[in-house]
Amino acid sequence: MSFIESIKERAREQMKTIVLPEAEDIRTLKATEIALKEKYANIILIGNKGQISQKAKLENIDISGAEIVEPNNSENYEKYANLLYELRKNKGMTIQKAKELTLNPVYFGMLMVKDEETKADGLVSGAIHSTADTLRPALQILKTAPNTKLVSAFFIMVVPNCEYGENGTFIFGDSGLNANPNSEELSEIAVSSSKSFKQLVGKEPKVAMLSYSTLGSAKSELTQKVIEATNILKEKQPNLKVDGELQLDAAIIPEVAKSKAPKSKVAGEANILIFPNLDAGNIGYKLVQRLAKAEAYGPLCQGIAKPVNDLSRGCSYQDIAGVIAITAVQAQTDNTIK
């Protein structure tokens, strides 16, 4: 069974409701059809009901099992506008501005997830919105999970016919959000990524803190940042398998690890790759996705109080369907990073 099929199977065991605020995008509607047909999530679409239904009909997409919510006609509109105002009034929010923002499908969707009376467990956006437009309302409304110092993003990469990582499955972090994390922030990204790996892959995390150097083979400010992050991480999580700084080949290829890092318990076996900055992380995941024809799910978010996941604007409807399943599984368990 493939990674995403195993995730869908887990999602079916405890059905959750996922909000999709980009309901007028054809890819979202096709993903909705898949989720409903395969019965791994309930779906709430946000947008103009007439336009959504017309687009689905024209494309012969069956979304009859989805709930469609129009913010301006919702019985919860005033309630949500007031909720947003209360959450943000100390930051300069006015009731008029709150009413305006509540008409925005992403904001309305986040408020649905925030509302304990609404059966909305998570949200997926980003097919037509930037990361900032997805995560800004998430942080304003849902806020960070308790004991979380940093919200970060990761990709689950599933590489076909690959013996490295966890049978070709890796987490790449941070590949979508934090541009140039310092040593402390890199350690937090690694902590969160290890928990996400346990939650979604179900195997022991083995973390490689990546650099262009392996265990002192080069020295610079860049390598020192990764060395310090590794030391901080080992203090925070003494039982976590982690090593760094490691070059990519030393991290995942056993033969290279034997020569470059023979005493390392992680080198050659890493399944979580922590990149030193967003340049490296973004380039890395796209190289693997395009050249190795890997499945790339993300950017997935970690550290938000409720499951919210971003999408690449170049995503396919199959990608969205997969992220819906992942979000549903995230919603099954406590999202708090302990």
C-alpha positions as CSV (number, residue, x, y, z in Angstrom):
1,M,0.0,0.0,0.0
2,S,1.4,3.4,-1.0
3,F,1.9,6.2,1.6
4,I,-1.1,8.2,0.6
5,E,-3.4,5.2,0.4
6,S,-2.3,4.3,4.0
7,I,-3.2,7.8,5.0
8,K,-6.6,7.6,3.4
9,E,-7.2,4.3,5.1
10,R,-6.4,5.9,8.5
11,A,-8.6,8.9,7.7
12,R,-11.6,6.6,7.1
13,E,-11.2,5.1,10.6
14,Q,-12.3,8.4,12.2
15,M,-13.9,10.7,9.6
16,K,-13.1,14.4,10.0
17,T,-14.5,17.5,8.3
18,I,-12.1,19.6,6.2
19,V,-12.9,23.1,5.0
20,L,-11.9,24.1,1.5
21,P,-12.1,27.9,1.0
22,E,-11.0,27.8,-2.7
23,A,-14.2,26.2,-3.8
24,E,-14.4,28.0,-7.1
25,D,-11.2,26.4,-8.4
26,I,-11.7,23.3,-10.5
27,R,-8.9,21.5,-8.9
28,T,-10.5,21.9,-5.5
29,L,-13.8,20.6,-6.8
30,K,-12.1,17.5,-8.4
31,A,-10.3,16.9,-5.1
32,T,-13.6,17.2,-3.2
33,E,-15.2,14.6,-5.5
34,I,-12.3,12.2,-4.7
35,A,-12.5,12.7,-1.0
36,L,-16.3,12.1,-1.0
37,K,-16.2,9.2,-3.4
38,E,-13.4,7.4,-1.4
39,K,-15.1,8.4,1.9
40,Y,-12.1,9.6,3.8
41,A,-13.3,13.1,4.7
42,N,-16.4,15.2,4.9
43,I,-16.0,18.5,3.0
44,I,-17.2,22.0,3.5
45,L,-16.8,24.3,0.5
46,I,-16.9,28.0,1.0
47,G,-18.0,30.4,-1.8
48,N,-20.9,31.3,-4.0
49,K,-23.2,28.3,-4.1
50,G,-24.5,29.1,-7.6
51,Q,-21.1,29.5,-9.2
52,I,-19.7,26.4,-7.5
53,S,-22.6,24.2,-8.5
54,Q,-22.4,25.6,-12.1
55,K,-18.7,24.9,-12.4
56,A,-19.1,21.4,-11.0
57,K,-22.0,20.7,-13.4
58,L,-20.1,22.0,-16.5
59,E,-17.1,19.8,-15.6
60,N,-19.2,16.8,-14.7
61,I,-17.8,16.8,-11.1
62,D,-20.0,15.2,-8.4
63,I,-19.8,17.3,-5.2
64,S,-23.4,16.5,-4.1
65,G,-22.1,15.2,-0.7
66,A,-20.3,18.4,0.2
67,E,-21.8,21.2,2.3
68,I,-21.5,24.6,0.6
69,V,-21.4,27.7,2.8
70,E,-21.7,31.3,1.6
71,P,-20.2,33.7,4.1
72,N,-22.5,36.6,3.3
73,N,-25.6,34.4,3.7
74,S,-24.4,32.3,6.6
75,E,-26.3,32.4,9.9
76,N,-22.9,32.5,11.6
77,Y,-21.7,35.6,9.7
78,E,-22.3,38.1,12.5
79,K,-21.1,35.7,15.2
80,Y,-17.8,35.1,13.3
81,A,-17.3,38.8,12.6
82,N,-17.7,39.5,16.3
83,L,-15.4,36.6,17.1
84,L,-12.7,38.0,14.8
85,Y,-13.1,41.4,16.3
86,E,-12.7,40.1,19.9
87,L,-9.6,38.1,18.9
88,R,-7.9,41.0,17.1
89,K,-9.2,44.2,18.8
90,N,-6.0,44.7,20.8
91,K,-4.2,44.7,17.5
92,G,-6.3,47.5,16.1
93,M,-9.1,45.5,14.5
94,T,-12.4,47.4,14.2
95,I,-15.8,45.8,13.9
96,Q,-16.2,47.1,10.4
97,K,-12.8,45.6,9.3
98,A,-13.8,42.3,11.0
99,K,-17.1,42.2,9.0
100,E,-15.2,42.8,5.8
101,L,-12.6,40.1,6.5
102,T,-15.2,37.6,7.5
103,L,-16.5,37.7,3.9
104,N,-13.1,36.4,2.8
105,P,-13.5,32.6,2.4
106,V,-10.1,31.9,4.0
107,Y,-10.9,34.0,7.1
108,F,-14.4,32.5,7.2
109,G,-13.0,29.0,7.0
110,M,-10.5,29.6,9.8
111,L,-13.3,31.0,12.0
112,M,-15.3,27.8,11.3
113,V,-12.4,25.7,12.5
114,K,-12.0,28.0,15.6
115,D,-15.7,27.7,16.5
116,E,-16.1,24.7,18.8
117,E,-19.8,24.5,17.9
118,T,-18.9,23.9,14.2
119,K,-18.0,20.5,13.1
120,A,-14.9,21.7,11.1
121,D,-11.7,20.0,12.0
122,G,-9.1,21.4,9.6
123,L,-8.5,23.6,6.6
124,V,-6.6,23.3,3.3
125,S,-5.8,26.3,1.1
126,G,-3.1,27.7,-1.1
127,A,-4.0,26.5,-4.6
128,I,-4.9,30.1,-5.6
129,H,-3.7,31.9,-2.4
130,S,-0.1,32.7,-1.3
131,T,1.3,31.1,1.8
132,A,1.0,34.4,3.6
133,D,-2.7,34.7,2.7
134,T,-3.3,31.2,4.1
135,L,-1.1,31.4,7.2
136,R,-1.8,35.0,8.3
137,P,-5.5,34.3,9.2
138,A,-4.5,30.9,10.7
139,L,-2.1,32.6,13.1
140,Q,-4.5,35.5,13.8
141,I,-7.4,33.2,14.5
142,L,-6.2,29.8,15.5
143,K,-2.8,30.9,16.9
144,T,0.0,28.5,17.8
145,A,-0.3,25.3,19.6
146,P,0.7,25.3,23.3
147,N,4.4,24.8,24.0
148,T,5.2,25.8,20.4
149,K,7.8,28.4,19.8
150,L,7.7,28.4,16.0
151,V,5.2,27.5,13.2
152,S,7.0,25.8,10.4
153,A,6.3,24.0,7.1
154,F,7.4,20.7,5.7
155,F,6.9,18.4,2.7
156,I,6.3,14.7,2.8
157,M,8.3,13.4,-0.2
158,V,7.6,9.9,-1.5
159,V,10.2,8.9,-4.0
160,P,9.4,5.9,-6.2
161,N,11.7,2.9,-6.3
162,C,13.9,4.4,-3.6
163,E,15.7,2.4,-0.9
164,Y,16.7,5.5,1.1
165,G,14.9,7.1,3.9
166,E,11.8,5.2,5.1
167,N,11.5,3.1,1.9
168,G,11.6,6.3,-0.1
169,T,9.5,8.4,2.2
170,F,11.1,11.6,3.8
171,I,10.1,14.8,5.6
172,F,11.8,17.9,4.2
173,G,11.8,20.9,6.5
174,D,11.5,23.8,6.5
175,S,10.7,23.9,2.8
176,G,7.9,26.4,2.7
177,L,7.8,29.1,5.4
178,N,10.9,30.2,7.4
179,A,13.4,32.0,5.2
180,N,16.6,32.0,7.2
181,P,16.1,30.3,10.6
182,N,18.7,30.7,13.3
183,S,20.1,27.8,15.3
184,E,17.3,27.8,17.9
185,E,14.7,28.0,15.2
186,L,16.3,25.2,13.2
187,S,16.2,23.0,16.3
188,E,12.5,23.8,16.7
189,I,11.8,22.9,13.1
190,A,13.5,19.6,13.7
191,V,11.5,18.9,16.9
192,S,8.2,19.6,15.1
193,S,9.3,17.6,12.0
194,S,10.2,14.5,14.1
195,K,6.7,14.6,15.7
196,S,5.0,15.0,12.3
197,F,7.0,12.1,11.0
198,K,5.8,9.9,13.9
199,Q,2.3,11.0,13.4
200,L,2.0,10.6,9.7
201,V,4.6,7.9,8.8
202,G,4.5,6.0,12.0
203,K,8.2,5.1,12.1
204,E,11.2,6.2,14.2
205,P,12.5,9.7,13.2
206,K,16.1,9.9,12.1
207,V,17.0,13.5,11.7
208,A,19.9,14.9,9.5
209,M,20.8,18.6,10.0
210,L,22.0,19.4,6.5
211,S,24.9,21.5,5.3
212,Y,27.5,21.6,2.6
213,S,29.9,20.1,5.2
214,T,30.0,16.8,7.1
215,L,31.1,16.8,10.7
216,G,33.7,19.6,10.4
217,S,34.9,19.0,6.9
218,A,34.4,22.7,6.2
219,K,34.1,25.7,8.6
220,S,32.1,28.9,8.1
221,E,29.2,30.8,9.6
222,L,26.9,28.7,7.6
223,T,28.2,25.4,9.0
224,Q,28.4,26.8,12.5
225,K,24.7,27.6,12.5
226,V,23.9,24.0,11.7
227,I,26.3,22.7,14.3
228,E,24.8,24.9,17.0
229,A,21.3,23.8,16.0
230,T,22.3,20.2,16.3
231,N,23.7,20.7,19.8
232,I,20.6,22.6,20.9
233,L,18.4,19.8,19.5
234,K,20.4,17.1,21.3
235,E,19.9,19.0,24.6
236,K,16.1,19.3,24.0
237,Q,15.6,15.8,22.7
238,P,18.3,13.5,24.1
239,N,16.5,10.4,22.9
240,L,16.0,11.6,19.4
241,K,18.2,10.2,16.7
242,V,19.9,13.2,15.2
243,D,23.2,14.2,13.7
244,G,24.8,17.1,12.0
245,E,26.2,18.9,10.2
246,L,25.8,16.3,7.4
247,Q,26.0,16.6,3.6
248,L,23.0,15.2,1.8
249,D,24.8,12.1,0.5
250,A,26.3,11.3,3.9
251,A,22.8,11.7,5.4
252,I,21.0,9.2,3.2
253,I,23.4,6.9,1.4
254,P,25.0,4.1,3.6
255,E,28.1,3.7,1.5
256,V,28.9,7.4,1.7
257,A,28.1,7.5,5.4
258,K,30.7,4.8,6.1
259,S,33.5,7.0,4.8
260,K,32.3,10.4,5.8
261,A,30.6,9.8,9.2
262,P,31.4,6.2,10.3
263,K,30.5,6.7,13.9
264,S,27.1,8.4,13.2
265,K,23.9,6.6,14.2
266,V,21.9,8.7,11.7
267,A,24.2,9.1,8.7
268,G,23.1,6.8,5.8
269,E,19.7,6.3,7.4
270,A,18.1,9.7,7.7
271,N,14.4,10.0,7.0
272,I,14.0,13.7,8.1
273,L,16.1,16.3,6.3
274,I,16.4,19.7,7.9
275,F,17.6,22.3,5.4
276,P,19.7,25.3,6.6
277,N,17.4,27.8,5.0
278,L,14.3,28.2,2.7
279,D,16.5,28.6,-0.4
280,A,17.9,25.1,0.1
281,G,14.6,23.5,1.2
282,N,12.5,24.9,-1.6
283,I,15.1,24.0,-4.3
284,G,15.6,20.6,-2.7
285,Y,12.0,19.5,-2.7
286,K,11.4,20.7,-6.3
287,L,14.5,19.0,-7.6
288,V,13.3,15.7,-6.0
289,Q,9.7,16.2,-7.2
290,R,10.6,17.0,-10.8
291,L,13.7,14.9,-11.4
292,A,12.9,11.8,-9.3
293,K,9.2,12.1,-10.1
294,A,8.4,12.1,-6.4
295,E,5.0,12.7,-4.8
296,A,5.3,16.0,-2.9
297,Y,2.7,16.7,-0.2
298,G,2.8,20.2,1.2
299,P,3.8,22.6,2.3
300,L,2.2,21.1,5.4
301,C,2.1,23.1,8.6
302,Q,3.2,22.2,12.1
303,G,2.7,24.2,15.3
304,I,-0.7,25.7,14.6
305,A,-3.4,25.0,17.2
306,K,-5.6,23.2,14.6
307,P,-4.7,21.4,11.4
308,V,-4.2,24.0,8.6
309,N,-2.2,23.1,5.4
310,D,-0.9,25.2,2.6
311,L,-0.7,24.1,-1.0
312,S,1.7,25.0,-3.8
313,R,-0.1,27.1,-6.4
314,G,1.2,24.6,-9.0
315,C,-0.5,21.7,-7.3
316,S,-2.7,19.2,-9.1
317,Y,-6.2,18.1,-7.9
318,Q,-4.6,14.8,-6.9
319,D,-2.2,16.8,-4.7
320,I,-5.1,18.5,-3.0
321,A,-6.9,15.2,-2.5
322,G,-3.8,13.9,-0.8
323,V,-3.4,16.9,1.5
324,I,-7.1,16.7,2.5
325,A,-6.4,13.1,3.7
326,I,-3.3,14.2,5.6
327,T,-5.1,17.0,7.2
328,A,-7.9,14.6,8.3
329,V,-5.3,12.3,9.9
330,Q,-3.7,15.3,11.7
331,A,-7.1,16.2,13.1
332,Q,-7.5,12.7,14.6
333,T,-4.9,13.3,17.2
334,D,-3.9,16.1,19.5
335,N,-2.1,18.7,17.4
336,T,-0.3,20.1,20.3
337,I,3.5,19.7,20.2
338,K,4.5,18.5,23.7
